[in-house]
Amino acid sequence: MLFHPKQFPQAQMKLAKLKRKFGFYQKIAEGIPRPCQFVYIRGKKMFDHRHYKGNYTEEEDKRLLKYYKKYGPKWEKISEKTGRSSTSVCKRLPQISSVKRKGPWTPEEVQRLLKAVREHVLSVLKSANPNKKKPKRVRREILYENLPWTAIAAKVETRCYKTCREKWMSILSLRMSSGTTFRGKAGLLARIRLIKAMYELQVEDAADIDWGSLTVAFGNVPPAHVQKMWHKMKNYYVPDWNSRSFKDNVSHLHNDILPCLVRSCKGFDVNAVQVEQKELFRLSKIFKDIKEESQDIEEDGQDIEEDGQDIEEDGHDGDEETGEQENNSFNQ
């Protein structure tokens, strides 16, 4: 009732007075190391029964489009009309606002995705260094943090923002790691490092994990790759993982699975939790197969570090990765 007083019109005025009197907005965040706004948004979602109604039906999608066309982005109003939470309808709309394809990506779709992401990355680089005409390198975080997925999906046209994000993270994992797929011994070592790093965090809940900090277990991959790998690893190794607490899952992997993985890696250094990471990546490698050459990105062979040392030395520039490869073959 406190989070959704509008659903109780007869008590709405009384609830408003109580919330002001006792400082509801500030009180709910006491003892929680997060800003009040984030706690409030989380609470609204948790205590809104309309948020847990399963998948949308075709009829609900039609109604959502109808009300959005009539009211615009007035999510509370649309929520009242549809019986879904405002958060739910806001997230659902981009997925159905136009015809979206499913299945394998076409080369044309991949091109549109790469160009849309590159356009955003270049805009960020140019805003940070307006006097630098041709940015050549990009920091790793810019490639995966705060990307405007709704705008990117609009440029791709045929895919929803969630699918665009998943596809880009798949491609980026291969581009950043120069095609490494973490199979065989490399996969075992990555899993060993990830379990150790997760255990050392000593967190009680998955919501408290900084996935970016865990990329050190793999090296040059985005946080989304690590999160995906963690989910598949606990699903593979931990019986009934979804009925256990987060800490129990971590303990099971560390105490019962880790020793077996270590024994399978005889002759390899399994003590290191971290591996070396690159902070800068060449734009010409990340976006190397965009067909239309841009003057904003240097040609290969001209990209030289200011101190005379190249950032990247690898032998995989010619790899023809498609972004479809799975980086988590646990059976091998």
CSV table of C-alpha atoms in Angstrom, one decimal:
chain,number,residue,atom,x,y,z
A,1,MET,CA,0.0,0.0,0.0
A,2,LEU,CA,2.9,2.4,0.7
A,3,PHE,CA,4.6,1.7,-2.6
A,4,HIS,CA,1.4,1.8,-4.6
A,5,PRO,CA,-1.1,4.1,-2.8
A,6,LYS,CA,-3.0,4.8,-6.1
A,7,GLN,CA,-4.3,1.2,-6.0
A,8,PHE,CA,-6.1,2.0,-2.8
A,9,PRO,CA,-8.0,5.3,-3.5
A,10,GLN,CA,-9.9,5.2,-0.2
A,11,ALA,CA,-6.8,5.2,1.8
A,12,GLN,CA,-4.6,7.3,-0.6
A,13,MET,CA,-4.7,10.5,1.4
A,14,LYS,CA,-4.0,8.8,4.7
A,15,LEU,CA,-1.1,6.9,3.2
A,16,ALA,CA,0.4,10.1,1.8
A,17,LYS,CA,0.3,11.8,5.2
A,18,LEU,CA,1.9,8.8,6.9
A,19,LYS,CA,4.7,8.6,4.3
A,20,ARG,CA,5.5,12.3,4.8
A,21,LYS,CA,5.3,12.1,8.6
A,22,PHE,CA,7.7,9.2,8.9
A,23,GLY,CA,10.0,9.9,6.0
A,24,PHE,CA,9.1,6.8,4.0
A,25,TYR,CA,11.4,7.5,1.1
A,26,GLN,CA,14.5,7.8,3.4
A,27,LYS,CA,13.5,5.2,5.9
A,28,ILE,CA,13.3,2.3,3.3
A,29,ALA,CA,16.9,2.8,2.4
A,30,GLU,CA,18.3,2.7,6.0
A,31,GLY,CA,20.8,-0.1,6.4
A,32,ILE,CA,20.9,-0.7,2.6
A,33,PRO,CA,24.1,0.7,0.9
A,34,ARG,CA,22.3,2.0,-2.1
A,35,PRO,CA,20.7,5.4,-3.0
A,36,CYS,CA,17.1,6.0,-1.8
A,37,GLN,CA,15.9,6.2,-5.4
A,38,PHE,CA,17.2,2.8,-6.3
A,39,VAL,CA,15.7,1.2,-3.2
A,40,TYR,CA,12.4,2.9,-3.9
A,41,ILE,CA,12.3,1.7,-7.6
A,42,ARG,CA,13.3,-1.8,-6.5
A,43,GLY,CA,10.5,-1.8,-3.9
A,44,LYS,CA,7.9,-0.6,-6.3
A,45,LYS,CA,8.8,-3.5,-8.6
A,46,MET,CA,8.9,-6.1,-5.8
A,47,PHE,CA,5.5,-5.2,-4.3
A,48,ASP,CA,3.6,-4.7,-7.6
A,49,HIS,CA,1.6,-7.8,-8.2
A,50,ARG,CA,1.0,-6.7,-11.8
A,51,HIS,CA,4.7,-7.2,-12.5
A,52,TYR,CA,4.5,-11.0,-12.1
A,53,LYS,CA,1.9,-12.1,-14.7
A,54,GLY,CA,4.0,-14.2,-17.1
A,55,ASN,CA,4.5,-13.8,-20.8
A,56,TYR,CA,2.5,-11.3,-22.8
A,57,THR,CA,-0.2,-12.6,-25.0
A,58,GLU,CA,-0.7,-11.4,-28.6
A,59,GLU,CA,-3.9,-9.6,-27.5
A,60,GLU,CA,-2.0,-7.8,-24.7
A,61,ASP,CA,0.7,-6.7,-27.2
A,62,LYS,CA,-2.0,-5.2,-29.4
A,63,ARG,CA,-3.5,-3.4,-26.5
A,64,LEU,CA,-0.2,-2.1,-25.3
A,65,LEU,CA,0.6,-0.6,-28.8
A,66,LYS,CA,-2.9,0.9,-28.9
A,67,TYR,CA,-2.6,2.7,-25.6
A,68,TYR,CA,1.0,3.8,-26.4
A,69,LYS,CA,-0.2,5.4,-29.6
A,70,LYS,CA,-3.0,7.1,-27.7
A,71,TYR,CA,-1.2,8.2,-24.5
A,72,GLY,CA,2.5,8.2,-25.5
A,73,PRO,CA,5.1,7.3,-22.8
A,74,LYS,CA,2.7,7.7,-19.9
A,75,TRP,CA,3.6,4.4,-18.4
A,76,GLU,CA,1.4,4.7,-15.2
A,77,LYS,CA,-1.6,5.5,-17.4
A,78,ILE,CA,-0.9,2.5,-19.7
A,79,SER,CA,-0.3,0.3,-16.6
A,80,GLU,CA,-3.8,1.1,-15.4
A,81,LYS,CA,-5.3,0.2,-18.7
A,82,THR,CA,-3.4,-3.0,-19.3
A,83,GLY,CA,-3.2,-4.4,-15.8
A,84,ARG,CA,0.6,-4.7,-16.1
A,85,SER,CA,3.2,-2.8,-14.1
A,86,SER,CA,4.6,0.4,-15.5
A,87,THR,CA,8.1,-1.1,-15.5
A,88,SER,CA,6.8,-4.1,-17.4
A,89,VAL,CA,5.0,-2.1,-20.2
A,90,CYS,CA,7.9,0.2,-20.5
A,91,LYS,CA,10.3,-2.7,-21.2
A,92,ARG,CA,7.9,-4.6,-23.3
A,93,LEU,CA,7.2,-1.8,-25.8
A,94,PRO,CA,10.6,-1.7,-27.6
A,95,GLN,CA,10.3,-5.5,-28.2
A,96,ILE,CA,7.0,-5.2,-30.1
A,97,SER,CA,7.0,-1.6,-31.5
A,98,SER,CA,7.9,-3.0,-34.9
A,99,VAL,CA,8.2,-6.3,-36.7
A,100,LYS,CA,11.1,-8.2,-35.2
A,101,ARG,CA,12.8,-11.1,-36.7
A,102,LYS,CA,13.9,-14.2,-34.8
A,103,GLY,CA,16.5,-16.9,-35.6
A,104,PRO,CA,20.0,-16.5,-37.1
A,105,TRP,CA,21.2,-13.0,-37.9
A,106,THR,CA,21.7,-12.0,-41.5
A,107,PRO,CA,25.0,-10.4,-42.6
A,108,GLU,CA,23.0,-7.2,-43.3
A,109,GLU,CA,21.6,-7.1,-39.8
A,110,VAL,CA,25.1,-7.6,-38.3
A,111,GLN,CA,26.4,-4.7,-40.4
A,112,ARG,CA,23.6,-2.4,-39.1
A,113,LEU,CA,24.3,-3.5,-35.6
A,114,LEU,CA,28.1,-2.9,-35.9
A,115,LYS,CA,27.6,0.5,-37.5
A,116,ALA,CA,25.1,1.6,-34.8
A,117,VAL,CA,27.4,0.6,-32.0
A,118,ARG,CA,30.4,2.2,-33.7
A,119,GLU,CA,28.5,5.4,-34.2
A,120,HIS,CA,27.8,5.6,-30.5
A,121,VAL,CA,31.4,4.8,-29.6
A,122,LEU,CA,32.8,7.4,-31.9
A,123,SER,CA,30.4,10.0,-30.5
A,124,VAL,CA,31.6,9.2,-26.9
A,125,LEU,CA,35.3,9.5,-28.0
A,126,LYS,CA,34.8,12.7,-29.9
A,127,SER,CA,32.9,14.3,-27.0
A,128,ALA,CA,35.8,13.4,-24.7
A,129,ASN,CA,38.4,14.7,-27.1
A,130,PRO,CA,36.8,17.2,-29.5
A,131,ASN,CA,40.1,18.3,-30.9
A,132,LYS,CA,41.1,14.8,-31.9
A,133,LYS,CA,39.8,14.2,-35.4
A,134,LYS,CA,40.5,10.5,-35.8
A,135,PRO,CA,40.2,8.4,-32.6
A,136,LYS,CA,42.1,5.2,-33.0
A,137,ARG,CA,41.6,3.4,-29.7
A,138,VAL,CA,38.8,3.0,-27.2
A,139,ARG,CA,38.8,2.0,-23.5
A,140,ARG,CA,37.2,-1.3,-22.8
A,141,GLU,CA,34.4,0.1,-20.7
A,142,ILE,CA,33.1,2.3,-23.6
A,143,LEU,CA,32.5,-0.8,-25.6
A,144,TYR,CA,29.9,-2.3,-23.2
A,145,GLU,CA,28.8,0.2,-20.6
A,146,ASN,CA,25.8,2.6,-21.0
A,147,LEU,CA,25.2,1.7,-24.6
A,148,PRO,CA,21.8,3.2,-25.8
A,149,TRP,CA,20.2,-0.1,-26.7
A,150,THR,CA,16.8,1.3,-27.6
A,151,ALA,CA,18.4,3.7,-30.1
A,152,ILE,CA,20.7,1.0,-31.5
A,153,ALA,CA,17.8,-1.4,-31.9
A,154,ALA,CA,15.9,1.3,-33.8
A,155,LYS,CA,18.8,1.5,-36.3
A,156,VAL,CA,19.0,-2.2,-36.7
A,157,GLU,CA,15.3,-2.1,-37.3
A,158,THR,CA,14.6,-5.8,-37.3
A,159,ARG,CA,15.6,-6.9,-33.8
A,160,CYS,CA,14.5,-5.8,-30.3
A,161,TYR,CA,17.0,-4.1,-28.0
A,162,LYS,CA,17.5,-7.2,-25.8
A,163,THR,CA,18.5,-9.3,-28.8
A,164,CYS,CA,20.8,-6.6,-30.1
A,165,ARG,CA,22.5,-6.4,-26.8
A,166,GLU,CA,23.0,-10.2,-26.6
A,167,LYS,CA,24.4,-10.3,-30.1
A,168,TRP,CA,26.8,-7.4,-29.6
A,169,MET,CA,28.1,-9.0,-26.4
A,170,SER,CA,28.7,-12.3,-28.2
A,171,ILE,CA,30.6,-10.5,-31.0
A,172,LEU,CA,32.5,-8.3,-28.6
A,173,SER,CA,33.6,-11.3,-26.5
A,174,LEU,CA,35.3,-12.7,-29.5
A,175,ARG,CA,36.7,-9.4,-30.7
A,176,MET,CA,38.2,-8.5,-27.4
A,177,SER,CA,39.7,-11.9,-26.8
A,178,SER,CA,41.0,-12.3,-30.4
A,179,GLY,CA,38.7,-15.3,-31.0
A,180,THR,CA,39.5,-17.2,-27.8
A,181,THR,CA,36.6,-19.6,-27.1
A,182,PHE,CA,37.7,-20.8,-23.6
A,183,ARG,CA,37.4,-24.5,-24.5
A,184,GLY,CA,39.5,-27.4,-23.3
A,185,LYS,CA,42.3,-26.5,-20.8
A,186,ALA,CA,41.7,-22.8,-21.4
A,187,GLY,CA,38.0,-23.3,-20.4
A,188,LEU,CA,39.0,-25.3,-17.3
A,189,LEU,CA,41.4,-22.6,-16.2
A,190,ALA,CA,38.8,-19.9,-16.8
A,191,ARG,CA,36.3,-21.7,-14.6
A,192,ILE,CA,38.8,-22.3,-11.9
A,193,ARG,CA,39.7,-18.6,-11.8
A,194,LEU,CA,36.1,-17.6,-11.8
A,195,ILE,CA,35.1,-19.9,-8.9
A,196,LYS,CA,38.0,-18.6,-6.9
A,197,ALA,CA,37.3,-15.0,-7.7
A,198,MET,CA,33.6,-15.4,-6.8
A,199,TYR,CA,34.4,-17.2,-3.6
A,200,GLU,CA,36.8,-14.4,-2.5
A,201,LEU,CA,34.1,-11.8,-3.0
A,202,GLN,CA,32.2,-13.2,0.0
A,203,VAL,CA,28.9,-11.6,-1.1
A,204,GLU,CA,25.5,-12.8,0.1
A,205,ASP,CA,23.5,-12.0,-3.0
A,206,ALA,CA,24.0,-11.9,-6.8
A,207,ALA,CA,22.7,-8.3,-6.8
A,208,ASP,CA,25.9,-7.2,-5.0
A,209,ILE,CA,28.3,-8.6,-7.6
A,210,ASP,CA,30.4,-6.2,-9.7
A,211,TRP,CA,30.6,-8.3,-12.8
A,212,GLY,CA,33.2,-6.0,-14.3
A,213,SER,CA,35.6,-6.9,-11.6
A,214,LEU,CA,35.3,-10.6,-12.4
A,215,THR,CA,36.4,-10.2,-16.0
A,216,VAL,CA,39.9,-10.6,-14.6
A,217,ALA,CA,39.2,-14.3,-14.5
A,218,PHE,CA,38.9,-14.4,-18.2
A,219,GLY,CA,41.0,-11.5,-19.4
A,220,ASN,CA,39.6,-9.6,-22.4
A,221,VAL,CA,35.9,-10.1,-22.3
A,222,PRO,CA,32.9,-7.9,-21.4
A,223,PRO,CA,31.1,-8.4,-18.0
A,224,ALA,CA,28.1,-9.9,-19.8
A,225,HIS,CA,30.2,-12.8,-20.9
A,226,VAL,CA,31.3,-13.5,-17.4
A,227,GLN,CA,27.7,-13.3,-16.1
A,228,LYS,CA,26.6,-15.7,-18.8
A,229,MET,CA,29.4,-18.1,-18.1
A,230,TRP,CA,28.6,-18.1,-14.3
A,231,HIS,CA,25.0,-18.9,-14.9
A,232,LYS,CA,25.7,-21.8,-17.2
A,233,MET,CA,28.4,-23.1,-14.9
A,234,LYS,CA,26.2,-23.3,-11.8
A,235,ASN,CA,23.4,-24.7,-14.0
A,236,TYR,CA,25.8,-27.5,-15.1
A,237,TYR,CA,27.6,-28.3,-11.9
A,238,VAL,CA,25.1,-27.5,-9.0
A,239,PRO,CA,22.1,-29.8,-8.6
A,240,ASP,CA,18.9,-27.8,-7.9
A,241,TRP,CA,20.9,-24.5,-7.9
A,242,ASN,CA,17.7,-22.4,-8.2
A,243,SER,CA,16.4,-23.8,-4.9
A,244,ARG,CA,19.7,-22.9,-3.1
A,245,SER,CA,20.9,-19.6,-1.8
A,246,PHE,CA,23.5,-17.7,-3.8
A,247,LYS,CA,26.1,-18.4,-1.1
A,248,ASP,CA,25.3,-22.1,-1.0
A,249,ASN,CA,25.9,-22.3,-4.8
A,250,VAL,CA,29.2,-20.6,-4.5
A,251,SER,CA,30.3,-22.8,-1.6
A,252,HIS,CA,29.3,-26.0,-3.5
A,253,LEU,CA,31.3,-24.9,-6.5
A,254,HIS,CA,34.3,-23.9,-4.4
A,255,ASN,CA,34.3,-26.9,-2.0
A,256,ASP,CA,33.1,-29.8,-4.3
A,257,ILE,CA,33.7,-28.8,-7.9
A,258,LEU,CA,36.9,-26.8,-7.8
A,259,PRO,CA,39.2,-29.6,-6.5
A,260,CYS,CA,38.0,-31.8,-9.5
A,261,LEU,CA,38.7,-29.0,-12.0
A,262,VAL,CA,42.2,-28.4,-10.4
A,263,ARG,CA,43.0,-32.1,-10.7
A,264,SER,CA,42.1,-32.0,-14.4
A,265,CYS,CA,44.6,-29.1,-15.0
A,266,LYS,CA,47.9,-30.8,-13.9
A,267,GLY,CA,50.9,-29.0,-15.3
A,268,PHE,CA,49.1,-25.6,-15.4
A,269,ASP,CA,49.3,-22.7,-13.0
A,270,VAL,CA,45.9,-22.9,-11.2
A,271,ASN,CA,46.8,-20.5,-8.4
A,272,ALA,CA,46.3,-17.3,-10.2
A,273,VAL,CA,42.9,-15.7,-9.9
A,274,GLN,CA,43.6,-12.8,-12.3
A,275,VAL,CA,45.0,-12.7,-15.8
A,276,GLU,CA,46.4,-9.7,-17.7
A,277,GLN,CA,43.8,-7.4,-19.3
A,278,LYS,CA,44.1,-4.8,-22.0
A,279,GLU,CA,42.6,-1.4,-21.2
A,280,LEU,CA,42.7,-0.1,-24.8
A,281,PHE,CA,41.5,-1.7,-28.0
A,282,ARG,CA,41.9,-0.6,-31.6
A,283,LEU,CA,38.8,0.5,-33.3
A,284,SER,CA,40.0,-1.1,-36.5
A,285,LYS,CA,40.0,-4.5,-34.9
A,286,ILE,CA,36.7,-4.2,-33.0
A,287,PHE,CA,34.9,-2.9,-36.1
A,288,LYS,CA,37.2,-4.4,-38.7
A,289,ASP,CA,34.5,-6.0,-41.0
A,290,ILE,CA,32.2,-3.0,-41.5
A,291,LYS,CA,32.0,-2.8,-45.3
A,292,GLU,CA,31.8,1.0,-45.6
A,293,GLU,CA,35.1,2.4,-44.6
A,294,SER,CA,34.9,5.4,-42.3
A,295,GLN,CA,37.4,8.3,-42.2
A,296,ASP,CA,36.9,8.3,-38.5
A,297,ILE,CA,38.8,5.0,-38.0
A,298,GLU,CA,42.4,4.5,-39.1
A,299,GLU,CA,43.4,2.0,-41.6
A,300,ASP,CA,45.3,-1.1,-40.4
A,301,GLY,CA,49.0,-0.6,-40.5
A,302,GLN,CA,48.8,3.0,-39.5
A,303,ASP,CA,47.8,2.5,-35.9
A,304,ILE,CA,50.9,3.0,-33.9
A,305,GLU,CA,51.1,3.8,-30.2
A,306,GLU,CA,52.5,7.2,-29.3
A,307,ASP,CA,55.3,5.7,-27.4
A,308,GLY,CA,56.2,3.5,-30.3
A,309,GLN,CA,54.7,0.3,-28.9
A,310,ASP,CA,51.6,-1.2,-30.3
A,311,ILE,CA,48.8,-2.0,-27.8
A,312,GLU,CA,48.0,-5.4,-29.2
A,313,GLU,CA,50.2,-8.2,-30.4
A,314,ASP,CA,48.3,-11.2,-31.4
A,315,GLY,CA,48.1,-13.6,-34.3
A,316,HIS,CA,44.4,-13.7,-34.7
A,317,ASP,CA,43.6,-10.6,-36.8
A,318,GLY,CA,42.6,-12.8,-39.7
A,319,ASP,CA,40.1,-14.9,-37.7
A,320,GLU,CA,36.7,-14.9,-39.3
A,321,GLU,CA,34.6,-14.9,-36.1
A,322,THR,CA,30.8,-14.6,-36.6
A,323,GLY,CA,29.8,-14.0,-33.0
A,324,GLU,CA,27.7,-17.1,-33.0
A,325,GLN,CA,30.3,-19.3,-31.4
A,326,GLU,CA,29.5,-20.6,-27.9
A,327,ASN,CA,32.2,-19.8,-25.4
A,328,ASN,CA,31.2,-22.3,-22.9
A,329,SER,CA,31.5,-25.9,-23.9
A,330,PHE,CA,31.5,-27.6,-20.5
A,331,ASN,CA,31.5,-31.1,-22.0
A,332,GLN,CA,35.0,-30.7,-23.4
